[in-house]
GROMACS .gro file of C-alpha atoms in nm:
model
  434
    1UNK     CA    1   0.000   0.000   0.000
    2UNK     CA    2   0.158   0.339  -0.122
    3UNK     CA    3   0.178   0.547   0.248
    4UNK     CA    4   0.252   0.901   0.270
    5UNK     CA    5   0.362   1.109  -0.047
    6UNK     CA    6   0.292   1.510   0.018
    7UNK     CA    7  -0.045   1.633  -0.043
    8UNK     CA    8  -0.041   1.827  -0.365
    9UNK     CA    9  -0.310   2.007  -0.555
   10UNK     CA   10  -0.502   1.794  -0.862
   11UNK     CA   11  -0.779   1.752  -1.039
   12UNK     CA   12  -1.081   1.573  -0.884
   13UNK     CA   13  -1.100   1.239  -1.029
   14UNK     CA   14  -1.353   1.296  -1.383
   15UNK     CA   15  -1.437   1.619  -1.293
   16UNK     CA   16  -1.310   1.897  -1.487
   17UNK     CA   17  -1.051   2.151  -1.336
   18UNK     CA   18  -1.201   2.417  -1.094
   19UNK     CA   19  -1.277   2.766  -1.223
   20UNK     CA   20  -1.003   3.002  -1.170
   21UNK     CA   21  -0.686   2.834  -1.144
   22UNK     CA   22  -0.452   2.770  -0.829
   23UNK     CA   23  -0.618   3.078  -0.632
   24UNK     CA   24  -0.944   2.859  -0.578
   25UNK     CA   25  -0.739   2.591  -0.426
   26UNK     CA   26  -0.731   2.790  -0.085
   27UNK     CA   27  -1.016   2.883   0.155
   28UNK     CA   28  -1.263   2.745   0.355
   29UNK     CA   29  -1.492   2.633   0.054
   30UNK     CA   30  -1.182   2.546  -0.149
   31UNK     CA   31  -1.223   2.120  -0.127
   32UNK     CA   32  -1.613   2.185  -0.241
   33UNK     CA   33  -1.511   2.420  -0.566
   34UNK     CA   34  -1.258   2.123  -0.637
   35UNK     CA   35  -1.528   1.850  -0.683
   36UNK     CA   36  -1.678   2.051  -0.994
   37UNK     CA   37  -2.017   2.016  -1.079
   38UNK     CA   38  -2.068   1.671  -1.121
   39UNK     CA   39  -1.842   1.618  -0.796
   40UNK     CA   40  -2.115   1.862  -0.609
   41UNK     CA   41  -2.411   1.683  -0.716
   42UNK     CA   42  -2.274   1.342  -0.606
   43UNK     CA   43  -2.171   1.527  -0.278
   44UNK     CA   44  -2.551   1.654  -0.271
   45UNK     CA   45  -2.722   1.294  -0.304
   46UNK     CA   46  -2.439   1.139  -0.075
   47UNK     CA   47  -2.464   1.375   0.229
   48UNK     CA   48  -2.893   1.395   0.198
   49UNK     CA   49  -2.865   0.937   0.151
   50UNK     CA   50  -2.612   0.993   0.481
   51UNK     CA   51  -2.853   1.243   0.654
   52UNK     CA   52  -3.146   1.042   0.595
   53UNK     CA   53  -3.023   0.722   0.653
   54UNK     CA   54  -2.870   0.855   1.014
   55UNK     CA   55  -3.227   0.988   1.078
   56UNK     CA   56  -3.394   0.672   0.970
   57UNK     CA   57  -3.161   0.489   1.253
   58UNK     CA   58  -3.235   0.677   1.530
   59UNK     CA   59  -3.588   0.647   1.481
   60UNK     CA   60  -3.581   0.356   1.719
   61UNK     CA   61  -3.318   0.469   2.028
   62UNK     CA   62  -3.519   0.797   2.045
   63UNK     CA   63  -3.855   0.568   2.044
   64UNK     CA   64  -3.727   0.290   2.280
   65UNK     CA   65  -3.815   0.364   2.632
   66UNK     CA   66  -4.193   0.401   2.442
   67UNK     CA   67  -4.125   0.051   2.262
   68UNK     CA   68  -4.021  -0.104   2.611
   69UNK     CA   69  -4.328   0.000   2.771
   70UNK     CA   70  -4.542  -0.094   2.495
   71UNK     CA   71  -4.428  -0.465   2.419
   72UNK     CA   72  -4.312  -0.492   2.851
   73UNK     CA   73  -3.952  -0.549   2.736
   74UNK     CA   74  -3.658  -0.574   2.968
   75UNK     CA   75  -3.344  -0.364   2.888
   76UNK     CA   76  -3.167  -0.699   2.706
   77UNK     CA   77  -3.460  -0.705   2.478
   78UNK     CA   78  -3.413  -0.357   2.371
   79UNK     CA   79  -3.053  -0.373   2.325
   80UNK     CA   80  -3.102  -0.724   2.105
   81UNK     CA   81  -3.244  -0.410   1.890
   82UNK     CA   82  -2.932  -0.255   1.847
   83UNK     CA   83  -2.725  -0.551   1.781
   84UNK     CA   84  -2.968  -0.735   1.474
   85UNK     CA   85  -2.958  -0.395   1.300
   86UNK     CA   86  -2.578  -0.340   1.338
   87UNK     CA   87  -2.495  -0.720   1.273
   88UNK     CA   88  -2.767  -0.743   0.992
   89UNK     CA   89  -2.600  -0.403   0.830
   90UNK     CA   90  -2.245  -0.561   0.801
   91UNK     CA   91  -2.402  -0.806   0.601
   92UNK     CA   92  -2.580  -0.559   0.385
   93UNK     CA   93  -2.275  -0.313   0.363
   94UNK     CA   94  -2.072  -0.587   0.252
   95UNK     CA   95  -2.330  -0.694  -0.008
   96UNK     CA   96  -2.326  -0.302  -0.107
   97UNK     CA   97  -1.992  -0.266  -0.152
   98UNK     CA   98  -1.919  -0.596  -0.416
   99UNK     CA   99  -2.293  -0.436  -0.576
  100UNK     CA  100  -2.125  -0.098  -0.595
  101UNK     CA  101  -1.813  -0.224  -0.807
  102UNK     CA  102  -1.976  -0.453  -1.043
  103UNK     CA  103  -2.284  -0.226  -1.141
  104UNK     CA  104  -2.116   0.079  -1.003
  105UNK     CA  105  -2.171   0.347  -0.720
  106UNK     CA  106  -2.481   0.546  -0.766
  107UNK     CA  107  -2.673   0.285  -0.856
  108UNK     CA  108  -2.617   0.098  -0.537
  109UNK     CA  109  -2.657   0.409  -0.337
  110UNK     CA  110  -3.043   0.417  -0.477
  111UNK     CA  111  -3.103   0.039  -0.391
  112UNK     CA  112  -2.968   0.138  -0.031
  113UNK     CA  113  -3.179   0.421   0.035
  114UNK     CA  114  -3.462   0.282  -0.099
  115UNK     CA  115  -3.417  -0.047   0.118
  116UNK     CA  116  -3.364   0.160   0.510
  117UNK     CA  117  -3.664   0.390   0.361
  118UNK     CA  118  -3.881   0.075   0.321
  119UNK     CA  119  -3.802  -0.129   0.621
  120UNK     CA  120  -3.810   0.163   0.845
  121UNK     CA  121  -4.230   0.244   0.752
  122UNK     CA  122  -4.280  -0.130   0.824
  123UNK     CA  123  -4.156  -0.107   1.187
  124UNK     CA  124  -4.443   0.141   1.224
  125UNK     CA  125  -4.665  -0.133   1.122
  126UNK     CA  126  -4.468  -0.437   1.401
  127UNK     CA  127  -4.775  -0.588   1.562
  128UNK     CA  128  -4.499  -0.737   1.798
  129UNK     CA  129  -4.185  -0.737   1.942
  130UNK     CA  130  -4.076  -1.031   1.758
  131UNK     CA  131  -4.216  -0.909   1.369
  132UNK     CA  132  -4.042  -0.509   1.511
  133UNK     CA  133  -3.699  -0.697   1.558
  134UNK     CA  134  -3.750  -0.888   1.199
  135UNK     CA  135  -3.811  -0.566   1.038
  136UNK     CA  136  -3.530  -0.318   1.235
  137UNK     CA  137  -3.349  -0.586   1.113
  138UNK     CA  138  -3.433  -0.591   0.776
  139UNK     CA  139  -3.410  -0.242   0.786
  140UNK     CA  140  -3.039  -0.281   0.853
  141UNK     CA  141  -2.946  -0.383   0.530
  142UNK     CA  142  -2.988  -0.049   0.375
  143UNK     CA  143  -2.856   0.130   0.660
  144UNK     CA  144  -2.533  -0.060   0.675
  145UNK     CA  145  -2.402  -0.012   0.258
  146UNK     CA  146  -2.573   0.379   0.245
  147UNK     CA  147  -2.231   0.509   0.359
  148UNK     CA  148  -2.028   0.285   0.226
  149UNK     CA  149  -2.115   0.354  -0.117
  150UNK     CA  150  -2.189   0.697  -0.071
  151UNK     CA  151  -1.845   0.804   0.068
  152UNK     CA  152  -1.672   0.584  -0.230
  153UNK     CA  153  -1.890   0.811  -0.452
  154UNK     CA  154  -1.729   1.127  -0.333
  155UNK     CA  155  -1.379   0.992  -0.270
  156UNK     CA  156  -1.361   0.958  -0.613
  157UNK     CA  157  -1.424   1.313  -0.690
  158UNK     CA  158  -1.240   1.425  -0.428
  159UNK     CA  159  -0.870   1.564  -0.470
  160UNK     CA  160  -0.612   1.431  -0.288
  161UNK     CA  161  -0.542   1.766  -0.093
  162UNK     CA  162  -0.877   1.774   0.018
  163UNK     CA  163  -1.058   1.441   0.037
  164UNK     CA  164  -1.044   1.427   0.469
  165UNK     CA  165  -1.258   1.724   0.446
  166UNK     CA  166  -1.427   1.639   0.230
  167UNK     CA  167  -1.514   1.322   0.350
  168UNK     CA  168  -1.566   1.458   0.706
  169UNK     CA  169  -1.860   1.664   0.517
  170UNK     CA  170  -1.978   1.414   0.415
  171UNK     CA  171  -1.959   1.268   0.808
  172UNK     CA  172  -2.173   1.572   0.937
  173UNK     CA  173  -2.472   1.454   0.754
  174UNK     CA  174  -2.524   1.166   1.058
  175UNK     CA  175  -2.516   1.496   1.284
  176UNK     CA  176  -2.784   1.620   1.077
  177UNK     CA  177  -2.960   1.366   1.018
  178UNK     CA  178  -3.005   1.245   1.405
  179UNK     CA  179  -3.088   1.667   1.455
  180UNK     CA  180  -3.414   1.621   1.286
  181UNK     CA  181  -3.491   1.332   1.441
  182UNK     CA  182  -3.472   1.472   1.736
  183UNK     CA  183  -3.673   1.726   1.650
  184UNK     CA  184  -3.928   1.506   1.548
  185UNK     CA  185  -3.886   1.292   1.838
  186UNK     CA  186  -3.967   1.613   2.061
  187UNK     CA  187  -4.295   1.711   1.865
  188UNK     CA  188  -4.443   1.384   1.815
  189UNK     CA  189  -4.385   1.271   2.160
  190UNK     CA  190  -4.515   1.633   2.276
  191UNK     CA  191  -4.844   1.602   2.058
  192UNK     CA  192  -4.949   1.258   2.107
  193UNK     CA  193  -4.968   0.928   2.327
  194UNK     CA  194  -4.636   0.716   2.351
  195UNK     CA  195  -4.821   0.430   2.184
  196UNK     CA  196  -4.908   0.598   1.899
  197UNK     CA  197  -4.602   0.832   1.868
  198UNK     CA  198  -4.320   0.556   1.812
  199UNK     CA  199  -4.519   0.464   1.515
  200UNK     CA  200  -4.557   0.761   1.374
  201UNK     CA  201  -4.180   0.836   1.453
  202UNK     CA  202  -4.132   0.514   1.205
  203UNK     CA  203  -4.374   0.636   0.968
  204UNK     CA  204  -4.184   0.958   0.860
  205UNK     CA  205  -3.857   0.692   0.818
  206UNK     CA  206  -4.046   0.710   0.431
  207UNK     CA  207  -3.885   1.052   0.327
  208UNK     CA  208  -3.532   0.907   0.193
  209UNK     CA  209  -3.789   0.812  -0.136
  210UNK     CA  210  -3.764   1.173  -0.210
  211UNK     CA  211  -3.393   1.146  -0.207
  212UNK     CA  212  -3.379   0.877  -0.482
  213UNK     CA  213  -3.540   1.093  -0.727
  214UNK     CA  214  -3.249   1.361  -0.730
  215UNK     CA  215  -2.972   1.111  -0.738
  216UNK     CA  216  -3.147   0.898  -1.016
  217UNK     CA  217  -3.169   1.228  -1.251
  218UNK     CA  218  -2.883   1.462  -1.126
  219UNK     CA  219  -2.573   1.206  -0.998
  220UNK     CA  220  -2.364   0.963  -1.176
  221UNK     CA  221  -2.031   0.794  -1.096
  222UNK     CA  222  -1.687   0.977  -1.112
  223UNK     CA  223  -1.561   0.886  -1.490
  224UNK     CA  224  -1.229   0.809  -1.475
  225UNK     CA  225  -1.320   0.604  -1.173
  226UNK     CA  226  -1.570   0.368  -1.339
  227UNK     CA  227  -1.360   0.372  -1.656
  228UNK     CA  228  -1.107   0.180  -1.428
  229UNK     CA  229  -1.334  -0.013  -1.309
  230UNK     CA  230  -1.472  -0.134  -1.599
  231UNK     CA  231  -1.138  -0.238  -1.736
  232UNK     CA  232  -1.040  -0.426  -1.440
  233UNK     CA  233  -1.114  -0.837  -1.391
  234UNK     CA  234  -1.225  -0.820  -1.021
  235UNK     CA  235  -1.507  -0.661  -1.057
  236UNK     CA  236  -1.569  -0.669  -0.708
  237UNK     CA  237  -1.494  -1.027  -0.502
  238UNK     CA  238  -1.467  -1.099  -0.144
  239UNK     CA  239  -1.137  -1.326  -0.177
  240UNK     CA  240  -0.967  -1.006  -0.341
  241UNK     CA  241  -0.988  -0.860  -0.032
  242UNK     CA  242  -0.812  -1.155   0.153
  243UNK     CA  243  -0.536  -1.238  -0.108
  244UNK     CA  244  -0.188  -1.159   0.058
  245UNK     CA  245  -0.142  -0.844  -0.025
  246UNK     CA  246  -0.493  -0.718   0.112
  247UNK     CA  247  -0.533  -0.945   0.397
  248UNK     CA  248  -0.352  -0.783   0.685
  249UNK     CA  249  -0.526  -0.410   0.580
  250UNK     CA  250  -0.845  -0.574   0.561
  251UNK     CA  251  -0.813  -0.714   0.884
  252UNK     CA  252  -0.706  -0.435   1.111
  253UNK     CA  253  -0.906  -0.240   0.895
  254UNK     CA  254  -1.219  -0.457   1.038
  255UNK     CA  255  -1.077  -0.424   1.392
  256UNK     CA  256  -1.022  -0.077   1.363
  257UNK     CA  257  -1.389  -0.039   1.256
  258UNK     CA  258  -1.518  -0.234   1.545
  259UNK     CA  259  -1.312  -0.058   1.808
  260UNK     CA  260  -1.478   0.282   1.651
  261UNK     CA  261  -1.788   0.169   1.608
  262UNK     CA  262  -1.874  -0.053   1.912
  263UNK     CA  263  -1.817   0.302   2.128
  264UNK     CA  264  -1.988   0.524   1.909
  265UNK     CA  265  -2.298   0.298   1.888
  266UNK     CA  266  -2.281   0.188   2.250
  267UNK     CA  267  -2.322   0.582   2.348
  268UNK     CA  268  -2.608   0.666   2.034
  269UNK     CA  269  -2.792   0.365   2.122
  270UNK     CA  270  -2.808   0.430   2.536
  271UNK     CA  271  -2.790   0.804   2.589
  272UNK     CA  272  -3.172   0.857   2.518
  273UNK     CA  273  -3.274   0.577   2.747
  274UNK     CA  274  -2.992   0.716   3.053
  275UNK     CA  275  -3.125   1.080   3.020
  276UNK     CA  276  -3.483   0.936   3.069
  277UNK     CA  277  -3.496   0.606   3.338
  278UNK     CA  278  -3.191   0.758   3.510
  279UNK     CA  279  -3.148   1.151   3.518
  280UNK     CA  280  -3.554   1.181   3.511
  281UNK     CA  281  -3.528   1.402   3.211
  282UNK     CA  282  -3.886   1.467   3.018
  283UNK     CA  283  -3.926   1.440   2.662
  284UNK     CA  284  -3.876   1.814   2.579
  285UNK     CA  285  -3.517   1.821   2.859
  286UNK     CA  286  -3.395   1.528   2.666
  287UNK     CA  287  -3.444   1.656   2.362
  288UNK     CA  288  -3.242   1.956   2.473
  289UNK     CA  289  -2.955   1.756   2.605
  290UNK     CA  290  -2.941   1.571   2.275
  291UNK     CA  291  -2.905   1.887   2.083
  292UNK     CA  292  -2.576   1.996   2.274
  293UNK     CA  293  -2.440   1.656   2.227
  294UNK     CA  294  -2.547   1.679   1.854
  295UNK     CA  295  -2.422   2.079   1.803
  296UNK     CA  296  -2.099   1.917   1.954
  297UNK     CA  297  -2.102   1.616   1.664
  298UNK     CA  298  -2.171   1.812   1.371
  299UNK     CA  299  -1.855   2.076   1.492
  300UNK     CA  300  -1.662   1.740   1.533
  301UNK     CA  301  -1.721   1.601   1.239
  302UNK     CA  302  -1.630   1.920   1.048
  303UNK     CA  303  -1.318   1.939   1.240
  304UNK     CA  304  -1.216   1.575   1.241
  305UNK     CA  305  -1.228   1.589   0.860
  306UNK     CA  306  -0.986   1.965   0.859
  307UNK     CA  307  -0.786   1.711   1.090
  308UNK     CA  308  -0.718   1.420   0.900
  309UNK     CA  309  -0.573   1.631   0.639
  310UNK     CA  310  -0.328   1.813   0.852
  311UNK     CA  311  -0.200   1.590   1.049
  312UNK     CA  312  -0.253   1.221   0.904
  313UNK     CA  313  -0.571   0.984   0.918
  314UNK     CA  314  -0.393   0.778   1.198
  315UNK     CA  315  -0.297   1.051   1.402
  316UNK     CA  316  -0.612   1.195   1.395
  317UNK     CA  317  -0.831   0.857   1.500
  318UNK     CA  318  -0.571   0.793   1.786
  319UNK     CA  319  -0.623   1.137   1.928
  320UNK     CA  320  -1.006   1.120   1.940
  321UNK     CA  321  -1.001   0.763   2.052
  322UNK     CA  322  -0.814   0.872   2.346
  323UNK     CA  323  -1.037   1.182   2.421
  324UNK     CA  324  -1.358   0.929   2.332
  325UNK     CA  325  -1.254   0.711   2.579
  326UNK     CA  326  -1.230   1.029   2.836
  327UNK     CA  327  -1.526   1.163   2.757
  328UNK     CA  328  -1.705   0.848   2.860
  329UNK     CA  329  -1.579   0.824   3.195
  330UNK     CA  330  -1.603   1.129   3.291
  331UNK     CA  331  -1.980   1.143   3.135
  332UNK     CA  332  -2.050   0.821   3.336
  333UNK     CA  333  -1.872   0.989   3.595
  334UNK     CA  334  -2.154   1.250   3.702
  335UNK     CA  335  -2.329   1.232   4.031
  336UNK     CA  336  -2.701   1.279   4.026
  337UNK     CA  337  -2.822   1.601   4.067
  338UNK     CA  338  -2.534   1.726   3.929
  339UNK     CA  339  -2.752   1.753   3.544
  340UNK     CA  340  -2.591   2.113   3.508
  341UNK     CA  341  -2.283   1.906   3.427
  342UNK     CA  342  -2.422   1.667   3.263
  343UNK     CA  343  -2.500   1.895   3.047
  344UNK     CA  344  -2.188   2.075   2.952
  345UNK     CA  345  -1.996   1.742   2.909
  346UNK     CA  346  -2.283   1.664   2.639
  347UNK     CA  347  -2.082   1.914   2.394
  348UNK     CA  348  -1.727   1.755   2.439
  349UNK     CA  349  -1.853   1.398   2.452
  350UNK     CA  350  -2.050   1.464   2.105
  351UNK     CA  351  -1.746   1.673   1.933
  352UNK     CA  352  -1.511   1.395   1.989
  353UNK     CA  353  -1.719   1.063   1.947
  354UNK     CA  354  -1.795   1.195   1.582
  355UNK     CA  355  -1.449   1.364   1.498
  356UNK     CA  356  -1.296   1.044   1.484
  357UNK     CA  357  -1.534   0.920   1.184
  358UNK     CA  358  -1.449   1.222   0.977
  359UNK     CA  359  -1.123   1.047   0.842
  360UNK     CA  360  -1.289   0.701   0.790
  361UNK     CA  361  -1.415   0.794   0.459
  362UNK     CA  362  -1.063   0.914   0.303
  363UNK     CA  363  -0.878   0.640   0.536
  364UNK     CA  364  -1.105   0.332   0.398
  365UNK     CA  365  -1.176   0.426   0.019
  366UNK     CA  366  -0.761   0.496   0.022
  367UNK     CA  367  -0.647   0.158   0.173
  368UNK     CA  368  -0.806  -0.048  -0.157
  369UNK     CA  369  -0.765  -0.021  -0.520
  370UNK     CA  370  -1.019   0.098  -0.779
  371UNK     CA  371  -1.176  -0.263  -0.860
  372UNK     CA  372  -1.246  -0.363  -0.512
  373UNK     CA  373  -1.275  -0.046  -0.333
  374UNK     CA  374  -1.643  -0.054  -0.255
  375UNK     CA  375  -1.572  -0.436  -0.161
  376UNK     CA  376  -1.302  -0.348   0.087
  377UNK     CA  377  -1.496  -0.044   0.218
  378UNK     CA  378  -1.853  -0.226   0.276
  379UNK     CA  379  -1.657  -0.528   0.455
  380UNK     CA  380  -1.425  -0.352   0.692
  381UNK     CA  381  -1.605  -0.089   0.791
  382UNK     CA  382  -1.985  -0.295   0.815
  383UNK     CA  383  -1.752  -0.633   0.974
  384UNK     CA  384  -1.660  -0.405   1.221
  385UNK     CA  385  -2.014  -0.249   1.267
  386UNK     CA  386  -2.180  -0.610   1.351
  387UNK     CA  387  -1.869  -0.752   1.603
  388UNK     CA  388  -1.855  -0.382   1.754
  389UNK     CA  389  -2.247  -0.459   1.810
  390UNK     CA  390  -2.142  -0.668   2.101
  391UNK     CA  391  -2.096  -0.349   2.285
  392UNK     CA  392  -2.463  -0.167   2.291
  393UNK     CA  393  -2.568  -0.577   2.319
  394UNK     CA  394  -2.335  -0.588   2.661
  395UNK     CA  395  -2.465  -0.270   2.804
  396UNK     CA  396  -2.819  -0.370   2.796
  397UNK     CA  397  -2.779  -0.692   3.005
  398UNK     CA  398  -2.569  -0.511   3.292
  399UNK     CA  399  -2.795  -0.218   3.285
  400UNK     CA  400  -3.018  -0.432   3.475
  401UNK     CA  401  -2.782  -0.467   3.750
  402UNK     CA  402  -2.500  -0.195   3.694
  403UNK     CA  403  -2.752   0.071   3.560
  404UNK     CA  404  -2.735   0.190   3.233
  405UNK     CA  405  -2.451   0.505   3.310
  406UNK     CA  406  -2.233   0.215   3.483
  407UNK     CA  407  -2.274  -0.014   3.215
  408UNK     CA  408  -2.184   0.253   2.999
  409UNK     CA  409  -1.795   0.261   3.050
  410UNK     CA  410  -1.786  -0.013   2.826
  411UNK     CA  411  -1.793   0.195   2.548
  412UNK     CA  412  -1.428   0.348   2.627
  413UNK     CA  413  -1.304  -0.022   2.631
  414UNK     CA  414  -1.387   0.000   2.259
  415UNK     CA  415  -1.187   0.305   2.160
  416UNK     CA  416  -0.887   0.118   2.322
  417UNK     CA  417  -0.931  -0.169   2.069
  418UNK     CA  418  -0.934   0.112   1.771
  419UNK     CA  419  -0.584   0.233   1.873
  420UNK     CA  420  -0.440  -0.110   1.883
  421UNK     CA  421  -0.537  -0.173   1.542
  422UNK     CA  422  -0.402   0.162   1.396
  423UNK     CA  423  -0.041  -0.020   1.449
  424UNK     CA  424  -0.081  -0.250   1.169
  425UNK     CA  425  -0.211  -0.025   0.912
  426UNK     CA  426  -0.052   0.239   0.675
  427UNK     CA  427  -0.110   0.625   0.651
  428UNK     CA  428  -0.230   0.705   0.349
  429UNK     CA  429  -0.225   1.074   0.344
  430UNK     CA  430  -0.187   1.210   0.010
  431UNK     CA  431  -0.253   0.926  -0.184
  432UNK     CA  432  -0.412   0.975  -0.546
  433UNK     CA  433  -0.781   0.760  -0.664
  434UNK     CA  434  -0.830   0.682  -1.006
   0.00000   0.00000   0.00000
């Protein structure tokens, strides 16, 4: 794997040069005017299939202590929740990444978003706990390739000077996406009983159809990236990814992924149900928690991704890892009473629990070659989204005996596992796509 050659300006990969020559290569705008059109409309229907797909998950943590009550579920039942759609995902991410490099990117990002959009209504419709898990599960086949082929989408437009922030753009989207649901949470939960409210909170999971009108008639793959593509014999092929050459990356790629992911979902899966059952928030004080811990992930995101271009995509997921992982205990930490706190650690804990994903994008899509990239992408990063499952799974059974803020340490346990794993892969910095 080619590591660290200096960052230098180029061309976006099929998109034709930016207007105005070397002075639009600098500002704050600069790695968005370097895309070029077609680069901004695949940027558009990646970060809205992102946004939507992040809002579309969080239907159900925001709607669980509502679920419990309704079906009379214990805290391990609602975590099973968690793990089926995570472990369900890596197989669908996986699936999504060989779809996206045999019939190419955009055309797997519309089977994705139409899949979560579909699955997500049905929950609405769960006469049962048993039928709700089938379809959250279901559900998670969409959700797990949606970013996976969407950030491959806009890697490939992206220029090697700017594809970290770029990518870590494309991150915010979850920030925004889990925003609105929020916001939706608050109203519908304001305006109507609990047993009627999760449903309708599934029921508006239907707006990502919307979405795959745009990208059907505005967004097509990056040219000189499916021109590769299309010339190569892979085509996309799980044993690529574990020939010699690829099999170390793609397996501390997975562990890296799991270390990430395991803490980030352990805290987006719990949070909503620990601010309720434990700090005695209402509806409307949760909500406003939330939105300091999401203000703090959308700023995280944004700066992650300025991050992993300055100083490295390792660096920068080892420093957040850490500061995860310290965040978590000291979150956990917080005596009752003491909410004021609470509240002000919400901002830090949200800032760095989403800064390290901003380099995942660049990191990933740079590790693999053209033919397999969407393979090696899906696998790593959704393989490492079902084992890190284990971790939300874990915190539901000792919730019933820790409590769910004890329980919650686990999550910094995690992070450690992401920083072992960085030792056995390459910085890739720099590093041109074609």
């Amino acid at each position: 794997m080619s590591t660290t050659p200096q960052p230098h300006p180029t061309t976006a990969a099929g998109a034709p040069p930016p207007p105005g020559g070397p002075a639009d290569d600098s500002g704050a705008f600069a790695w968005l005017r370097a895309l070029g059109p077609r680069g901004r409309r695949a940027f558009g229907g990646a970060f809205g299939g992102y946004a939507l797909d992040s809002y579309d998950y969080f239907t159900l943590p925001l709607s669980m202590v509502a679920i419990s009550a309704y079906f009379a579920l214990d805290t391990g039942q609602t975590g099973l929740f968690t793990t089926v759609t995570l472990v369900v995902s890596a197989v669908g991410g996986a699936l999504a990444g060989v779809l996206a490099d045999r019939v190419g990117r955009v055309k797997a990002l519309m089977l994705t978003v139409i899949t979560y959009a579909v699955f997500t209504v049905a929950c609405g419709f769960a006469p049962n706990y048993e039928t709700l898990l089938l379809f959250r599960a279901l559900q998670g086949l969409g959700f797990g390739g949606e970013w996976a082929v969407g950030a491959i989408l806009v890697a490939e437009y992206a220029t090697a000077k700017h594809r970290g922030r770029t990518l870590g753009a494309i991150q915010s989207a979850w920030a925004v996406g889990w925003g609105l649901a929020v916001v939706v949470y608050t109203l519908v939960f304001q305006f109507l009983d609990e047993g009627l409210a999760w449903r309708v909170m599934f029921f508006t999971g239907a707006l990502p159809a919307l979405l795959v009108i745009y990208v059907r008639r505005n967004v097509s793959d990056a040219p000189q990236a499916a021109e590769a593509r299309k010339q190569s014999r892979e085509k996309g092929s799980f044993a690529a990814i574990f020939q010699p050459g690829m099999l170390r990356t793609t397996l501390f790629a997975v562990l890296l992924s799991t270390g990430v992911q395991g803490g980030y979902y352990t805290l987006s899966t719990w949070i909503p149900t620990y601010l309720k059952t434990e700090r005695g928030l209402s509806v409307v004080g949760t909500g406003g928690y939330l939105a300091v811990l999401i203000t703090g992930a959308f700023i995280g995101y944004l700066t992650g991704g300025y991050l992993t271009d300055l100083l490295g995509r390792k660096k920068n997921i080892a420093l957040f890892a850490f500061l995860s992982a310290l965040c978590i205990l000291s979150f956990s930490a917080i005596p009752e009473g003491a909410n004021g706190t609470l509240l002000v650690v919400s901002f830090p804990l949200g800032f760095c629990m989403s800064a390290i994903f901003s380099g995942f994008g660049s990191f990933l899509s740079e590790l693999y070659p053209t033919a397999v990239r969407g393979t090696g992408q899906g696998f790593t990063y959704n393989a490492g989204r079902g084992i890190g499952a284990i971790f939300p799974t874990l915190v539901g059974f000792l919730a019933n005996s820790w409590g769910v803020g004890g329980a919650l340490v686990f999550g910094a346990l995690a992070y450690g596992i992401a920083v072992v794993a960085l030792l056995g892969l390459p910085e890739t910095r720099g590093k041109e796509l074609t």
